[in-house]
PDB file of C-alpha atoms in Angstrom:
ATOM      1  CA  UNK A   1      -4.365  34.389  37.472  1.00  0.00           C
ATOM      2  CA  UNK A   2      -2.236  35.555  40.425  1.00  0.00           C
ATOM      3  CA  UNK A   3      -0.487  32.937  42.517  1.00  0.00           C
ATOM      4  CA  UNK A   4      -1.621  32.697  46.146  1.00  0.00           C
ATOM      5  CA  UNK A   5       0.549  34.374  48.738  1.00  0.00           C
ATOM      6  CA  UNK A   6       3.018  32.025  50.390  1.00  0.00           C
ATOM      7  CA  UNK A   7       2.834  31.823  54.150  1.00  0.00           C
ATOM      8  CA  UNK A   8       6.041  30.467  55.646  1.00  0.00           C
ATOM      9  CA  UNK A   9       5.887  28.017  58.534  1.00  0.00           C
ATOM     10  CA  UNK A  10       7.223  30.516  61.063  1.00  0.00           C
ATOM     11  CA  UNK A  11       4.477  33.002  60.182  1.00  0.00           C
ATOM     12  CA  UNK A  12       1.858  30.252  60.477  1.00  0.00           C
ATOM     13  CA  UNK A  13       3.330  29.201  63.814  1.00  0.00           C
ATOM     14  CA  UNK A  14       3.264  32.752  65.186  1.00  0.00           C
ATOM     15  CA  UNK A  15      -0.344  33.232  64.100  1.00  0.00           C
ATOM     16  CA  UNK A  16      -1.435  29.995  65.746  1.00  0.00           C
ATOM     17  CA  UNK A  17       0.524  30.860  68.885  1.00  0.00           C
ATOM     18  CA  UNK A  18      -0.955  34.349  69.154  1.00  0.00           C
ATOM     19  CA  UNK A  19      -4.495  33.108  68.586  1.00  0.00           C
ATOM     20  CA  UNK A  20      -4.027  30.280  71.089  1.00  0.00           C
ATOM     21  CA  UNK A  21      -2.611  32.635  73.744  1.00  0.00           C
ATOM     22  CA  UNK A  22      -5.541  35.019  73.242  1.00  0.00           C
ATOM     23  CA  UNK A  23      -8.360  32.438  73.075  1.00  0.00           C
ATOM     24  CA  UNK A  24      -7.273  29.119  74.578  1.00  0.00           C
ATOM     25  CA  UNK A  25      -7.885  25.719  73.020  1.00  0.00           C
ATOM     26  CA  UNK A  26     -11.652  25.536  73.526  1.00  0.00           C
ATOM     27  CA  UNK A  27     -12.378  28.940  71.963  1.00  0.00           C
ATOM     28  CA  UNK A  28      -9.769  28.695  69.196  1.00  0.00           C
ATOM     29  CA  UNK A  29     -11.145  28.638  65.644  1.00  0.00           C
ATOM     30  CA  UNK A  30      -9.615  28.681  62.192  1.00  0.00           C
ATOM     31  CA  UNK A  31     -11.066  32.188  61.830  1.00  0.00           C
ATOM     32  CA  UNK A  32      -9.122  33.417  64.876  1.00  0.00           C
ATOM     33  CA  UNK A  33      -5.900  31.959  63.520  1.00  0.00           C
ATOM     34  CA  UNK A  34      -6.579  33.326  60.038  1.00  0.00           C
ATOM     35  CA  UNK A  35      -7.089  36.800  61.487  1.00  0.00           C
ATOM     36  CA  UNK A  36      -3.707  36.659  63.261  1.00  0.00           C
ATOM     37  CA  UNK A  37      -1.950  35.604  60.059  1.00  0.00           C
ATOM     38  CA  UNK A  38      -3.957  37.926  57.797  1.00  0.00           C
ATOM     39  CA  UNK A  39      -5.073  35.030  55.622  1.00  0.00           C
ATOM     40  CA  UNK A  40      -8.508  33.677  54.772  1.00  0.00           C
ATOM     41  CA  UNK A  41      -9.921  30.740  56.745  1.00  0.00           C
ATOM     42  CA  UNK A  42     -10.366  28.981  53.390  1.00  0.00           C
ATOM     43  CA  UNK A  43      -6.618  29.223  52.717  1.00  0.00           C
ATOM     44  CA  UNK A  44      -5.914  27.682  56.132  1.00  0.00           C
ATOM     45  CA  UNK A  45      -8.386  24.897  55.441  1.00  0.00           C
ATOM     46  CA  UNK A  46      -6.806  24.287  52.048  1.00  0.00           C
ATOM     47  CA  UNK A  47      -3.341  23.919  53.574  1.00  0.00           C
ATOM     48  CA  UNK A  48      -4.194  22.028  56.768  1.00  0.00           C
ATOM     49  CA  UNK A  49      -7.671  20.580  56.266  1.00  0.00           C
ATOM     50  CA  UNK A  50      -8.733  20.924  59.887  1.00  0.00           C
ATOM     51  CA  UNK A  51      -8.077  22.633  63.205  1.00  0.00           C
ATOM     52  CA  UNK A  52      -6.574  19.394  64.511  1.00  0.00           C
ATOM     53  CA  UNK A  53      -4.086  19.145  61.626  1.00  0.00           C
ATOM     54  CA  UNK A  54      -3.142  22.757  62.209  1.00  0.00           C
ATOM     55  CA  UNK A  55      -2.540  22.047  65.920  1.00  0.00           C
ATOM     56  CA  UNK A  56      -0.452  18.979  65.081  1.00  0.00           C
ATOM     57  CA  UNK A  57       1.681  21.248  62.881  1.00  0.00           C
ATOM     58  CA  UNK A  58       1.906  23.741  65.756  1.00  0.00           C
ATOM     59  CA  UNK A  59       3.026  21.142  68.314  1.00  0.00           C
ATOM     60  CA  UNK A  60       5.585  19.777  65.837  1.00  0.00           C
ATOM     61  CA  UNK A  61       6.957  23.316  65.541  1.00  0.00           C
ATOM     62  CA  UNK A  62       7.001  23.657  69.356  1.00  0.00           C
ATOM     63  CA  UNK A  63       9.058  20.435  69.502  1.00  0.00           C
ATOM     64  CA  UNK A  64      11.526  21.785  66.918  1.00  0.00           C
ATOM     65  CA  UNK A  65      11.809  25.100  68.751  1.00  0.00           C
ATOM     66  CA  UNK A  66      12.364  23.252  72.034  1.00  0.00           C
ATOM     67  CA  UNK A  67      15.140  21.135  70.516  1.00  0.00           C
ATOM     68  CA  UNK A  68      16.758  24.251  69.060  1.00  0.00           C
ATOM     69  CA  UNK A  69      16.519  26.087  72.395  1.00  0.00           C
ATOM     70  CA  UNK A  70      18.407  23.283  74.135  1.00  0.00           C
ATOM     71  CA  UNK A  71      21.034  23.240  71.365  1.00  0.00           C
ATOM     72  CA  UNK A  72      21.458  27.009  71.706  1.00  0.00           C
ATOM     73  CA  UNK A  73      21.994  26.992  75.484  1.00  0.00           C
ATOM     74  CA  UNK A  74      24.445  24.109  75.199  1.00  0.00           C
ATOM     75  CA  UNK A  75      26.706  26.436  73.204  1.00  0.00           C
ATOM     76  CA  UNK A  76      26.732  29.107  75.921  1.00  0.00           C
ATOM     77  CA  UNK A  77      30.078  29.577  77.711  1.00  0.00           C
ATOM     78  CA  UNK A  78      28.537  28.856  81.118  1.00  0.00           C
ATOM     79  CA  UNK A  79      28.229  25.852  83.421  1.00  0.00           C
ATOM     80  CA  UNK A  80      25.741  23.182  82.353  1.00  0.00           C
ATOM     81  CA  UNK A  81      23.552  24.047  85.337  1.00  0.00           C
ATOM     82  CA  UNK A  82      23.531  27.708  84.342  1.00  0.00           C
ATOM     83  CA  UNK A  83      22.791  26.696  80.746  1.00  0.00           C
ATOM     84  CA  UNK A  84      19.783  24.720  81.993  1.00  0.00           C
ATOM     85  CA  UNK A  85      18.659  27.601  84.190  1.00  0.00           C
ATOM     86  CA  UNK A  86      19.043  30.016  81.267  1.00  0.00           C
ATOM     87  CA  UNK A  87      16.858  27.797  79.109  1.00  0.00           C
ATOM     88  CA  UNK A  88      14.053  27.745  81.663  1.00  0.00           C
ATOM     89  CA  UNK A  89      14.398  31.490  82.301  1.00  0.00           C
ATOM     90  CA  UNK A  90      14.076  32.177  78.578  1.00  0.00           C
ATOM     91  CA  UNK A  91      11.166  29.828  77.988  1.00  0.00           C
ATOM     92  CA  UNK A  92       9.219  30.886  81.072  1.00  0.00           C
ATOM     93  CA  UNK A  93      10.089  34.531  80.472  1.00  0.00           C
ATOM     94  CA  UNK A  94       8.177  34.451  77.195  1.00  0.00           C
ATOM     95  CA  UNK A  95       4.967  34.173  79.200  1.00  0.00           C
ATOM     96  CA  UNK A  96       4.636  37.582  80.798  1.00  0.00           C
ATOM     97  CA  UNK A  97       0.849  37.395  80.977  1.00  0.00           C
ATOM     98  CA  UNK A  98      -0.924  34.782  83.149  1.00  0.00           C
ATOM     99  CA  UNK A  99      -3.932  34.672  80.809  1.00  0.00           C
ATOM    100  CA  UNK A 100      -1.723  33.929  77.805  1.00  0.00           C
ATOM    101  CA  UNK A 101       0.048  31.190  79.767  1.00  0.00           C
ATOM    102  CA  UNK A 102      -3.248  29.620  80.843  1.00  0.00           C
ATOM    103  CA  UNK A 103      -4.546  29.748  77.266  1.00  0.00           C
ATOM    104  CA  UNK A 104      -1.312  28.265  75.873  1.00  0.00           C
ATOM    105  CA  UNK A 105      -1.363  25.494  78.478  1.00  0.00           C
ATOM    106  CA  UNK A 106      -4.988  24.673  77.636  1.00  0.00           C
ATOM    107  CA  UNK A 107      -3.809  23.017  74.403  1.00  0.00           C
ATOM    108  CA  UNK A 108      -1.664  20.526  76.291  1.00  0.00           C
ATOM    109  CA  UNK A 109      -4.433  19.847  78.804  1.00  0.00           C
ATOM    110  CA  UNK A 110      -6.908  19.240  75.965  1.00  0.00           C
ATOM    111  CA  UNK A 111      -4.430  16.896  74.247  1.00  0.00           C
ATOM    112  CA  UNK A 112      -5.260  14.188  76.792  1.00  0.00           C
ATOM    113  CA  UNK A 113      -8.545  13.379  75.040  1.00  0.00           C
ATOM    114  CA  UNK A 114      -7.108  13.010  71.518  1.00  0.00           C
ATOM    115  CA  UNK A 115      -4.588  10.214  70.827  1.00  0.00           C
ATOM    116  CA  UNK A 116      -2.655  12.056  68.091  1.00  0.00           C
ATOM    117  CA  UNK A 117      -2.418  15.326  69.988  1.00  0.00           C
ATOM    118  CA  UNK A 118      -1.516  13.401  73.148  1.00  0.00           C
ATOM    119  CA  UNK A 119       1.289  11.540  71.371  1.00  0.00           C
ATOM    120  CA  UNK A 120       2.752  14.838  70.135  1.00  0.00           C
ATOM    121  CA  UNK A 121       2.461  16.385  73.583  1.00  0.00           C
ATOM    122  CA  UNK A 122       4.167  13.367  75.130  1.00  0.00           C
ATOM    123  CA  UNK A 123       6.924  13.589  72.515  1.00  0.00           C
ATOM    124  CA  UNK A 124       7.498  17.217  73.506  1.00  0.00           C
ATOM    125  CA  UNK A 125       7.768  16.223  77.171  1.00  0.00           C
ATOM    126  CA  UNK A 126      10.200  13.414  76.305  1.00  0.00           C
ATOM    127  CA  UNK A 127      12.428  15.865  74.422  1.00  0.00           C
ATOM    128  CA  UNK A 128      12.496  18.179  77.431  1.00  0.00           C
ATOM    129  CA  UNK A 129      13.156  15.326  79.858  1.00  0.00           C
ATOM    130  CA  UNK A 130      15.943  13.831  77.725  1.00  0.00           C
ATOM    131  CA  UNK A 131      17.637  17.196  77.280  1.00  0.00           C
ATOM    132  CA  UNK A 132      17.390  18.075  80.972  1.00  0.00           C
ATOM    133  CA  UNK A 133      18.987  14.713  81.809  1.00  0.00           C
ATOM    134  CA  UNK A 134      21.764  15.290  79.255  1.00  0.00           C
ATOM    135  CA  UNK A 135      22.593  18.651  80.832  1.00  0.00           C
ATOM    136  CA  UNK A 136      22.467  17.207  84.340  1.00  0.00           C
ATOM    137  CA  UNK A 137      24.739  14.333  83.297  1.00  0.00           C
ATOM    138  CA  UNK A 138      27.126  16.843  81.722  1.00  0.00           C
ATOM    139  CA  UNK A 139      27.025  18.874  84.953  1.00  0.00           C
ATOM    140  CA  UNK A 140      27.876  15.750  86.963  1.00  0.00           C
ATOM    141  CA  UNK A 141      30.723  14.859  84.566  1.00  0.00           C
ATOM    142  CA  UNK A 142      32.082  18.410  84.905  1.00  0.00           C
ATOM    143  CA  UNK A 143      31.805  18.087  88.700  1.00  0.00           C
ATOM    144  CA  UNK A 144      29.338  20.961  88.975  1.00  0.00           C
ATOM    145  CA  UNK A 145      27.015  18.676  90.935  1.00  0.00           C
ATOM    146  CA  UNK A 146      27.529  15.445  92.851  1.00  0.00           C
ATOM    147  CA  UNK A 147      25.431  12.736  94.390  1.00  0.00           C
ATOM    148  CA  UNK A 148      22.539  13.274  91.999  1.00  0.00           C
ATOM    149  CA  UNK A 149      20.102  10.604  90.916  1.00  0.00           C
ATOM    150  CA  UNK A 150      19.820  12.177  87.454  1.00  0.00           C
ATOM    151  CA  UNK A 151      16.410  10.719  86.557  1.00  0.00           C
ATOM    152  CA  UNK A 152      14.847  11.745  89.856  1.00  0.00           C
ATOM    153  CA  UNK A 153      16.500  15.169  89.875  1.00  0.00           C
ATOM    154  CA  UNK A 154      15.282  15.851  86.326  1.00  0.00           C
ATOM    155  CA  UNK A 155      11.712  14.861  87.276  1.00  0.00           C
ATOM    156  CA  UNK A 156      11.657  16.906  90.470  1.00  0.00           C
ATOM    157  CA  UNK A 157      13.206  19.986  88.848  1.00  0.00           C
ATOM    158  CA  UNK A 158      10.717  19.895  85.958  1.00  0.00           C
ATOM    159  CA  UNK A 159       7.848  19.332  88.393  1.00  0.00           C
ATOM    160  CA  UNK A 160       8.956  22.251  90.543  1.00  0.00           C
ATOM    161  CA  UNK A 161       9.215  24.552  87.533  1.00  0.00           C
ATOM    162  CA  UNK A 162       5.847  23.424  86.144  1.00  0.00           C
ATOM    163  CA  UNK A 163       4.253  23.882  89.552  1.00  0.00           C
ATOM    164  CA  UNK A 164       5.780  27.355  89.849  1.00  0.00           C
ATOM    165  CA  UNK A 165       4.105  28.300  86.560  1.00  0.00           C
ATOM    166  CA  UNK A 166       0.715  27.218  87.828  1.00  0.00           C
ATOM    167  CA  UNK A 167       1.133  29.087  91.114  1.00  0.00           C
ATOM    168  CA  UNK A 168       2.200  32.164  89.146  1.00  0.00           C
ATOM    169  CA  UNK A 169      -1.058  31.965  87.172  1.00  0.00           C
ATOM    170  CA  UNK A 170      -2.935  32.736  90.380  1.00  0.00           C
ATOM    171  CA  UNK A 171      -0.396  35.166  91.856  1.00  0.00           C
ATOM    172  CA  UNK A 172       1.603  36.935  89.128  1.00  0.00           C
ATOM    173  CA  UNK A 173       3.005  39.657  91.389  1.00  0.00           C
ATOM    174  CA  UNK A 174       6.265  37.795  91.844  1.00  0.00           C
ATOM    175  CA  UNK A 175       8.415  37.645  88.663  1.00  0.00           C
ATOM    176  CA  UNK A 176       8.809  34.239  87.053  1.00  0.00           C
ATOM    177  CA  UNK A 177      12.599  34.649  87.175  1.00  0.00           C
ATOM    178  CA  UNK A 178      12.419  34.541  90.974  1.00  0.00           C
ATOM    179  CA  UNK A 179      10.384  31.332  90.809  1.00  0.00           C
ATOM    180  CA  UNK A 180      13.009  29.781  88.529  1.00  0.00           C
ATOM    181  CA  UNK A 181      15.783  30.851  90.934  1.00  0.00           C
ATOM    182  CA  UNK A 182      13.920  29.319  93.886  1.00  0.00           C
ATOM    183  CA  UNK A 183      13.309  26.037  92.064  1.00  0.00           C
ATOM    184  CA  UNK A 184      16.980  25.714  91.173  1.00  0.00           C
ATOM    185  CA  UNK A 185      18.119  26.751  94.660  1.00  0.00           C
ATOM    186  CA  UNK A 186      15.928  24.205  96.431  1.00  0.00           C
ATOM    187  CA  UNK A 187      16.206  21.281  94.000  1.00  0.00           C
ATOM    188  CA  UNK A 188      19.782  21.746  92.806  1.00  0.00           C
ATOM    189  CA  UNK A 189      21.323  23.591  95.785  1.00  0.00           C
ATOM    190  CA  UNK A 190      22.186  20.479  97.818  1.00  0.00           C
ATOM    191  CA  UNK A 191      23.903  18.951  94.770  1.00  0.00           C
ATOM    192  CA  UNK A 192      26.185  21.872  93.914  1.00  0.00           C
ATOM    193  CA  UNK A 193      29.887  21.218  94.313  1.00  0.00           C
ATOM    194  CA  UNK A 194      30.557  24.951  94.495  1.00  0.00           C
ATOM    195  CA  UNK A 195      28.489  28.124  94.312  1.00  0.00           C
ATOM    196  CA  UNK A 196      26.824  28.630  90.948  1.00  0.00           C
TER     197      UNK A 196
END
């Protein structure tokens, strides 16, 4: 008897991501995900057991990818502020379609009603917050910025960027890169020691 095809985690992740971006959380089914991966729904059920388990796997992968993205920008030969800006440009730039962004975001909105999904979503947000603070602290130590309340600046910057995404959903004519620039200019501008 032939062995079943192996489906690596990155392929599973991409299939879940594509199906989620096309359908949103409420319409997402194992069949939709299976179609994206070119696997049977039964094989997905055998590996994960349920849609929820599959989404927990997906969020865990999002957390790993987020941690890796921060590690990657920290190695760039640029200021810490520009590294942070690059990270947000890259992550927001992956969402070129407002519908896909809304559908992707629907998972994290739906997480509120499920304790396990909520815990994973909160863990993802903590990773982002901790890494933003680390980069801001490094920027302060390198005298790129001064006079910053790091915790407050991190919160306001993340809030501004998140808000920009939601405004962009309704009015996508302006490129997301411009929104990122504006958020950094307004939130970080007064803290810059010299032009970035």
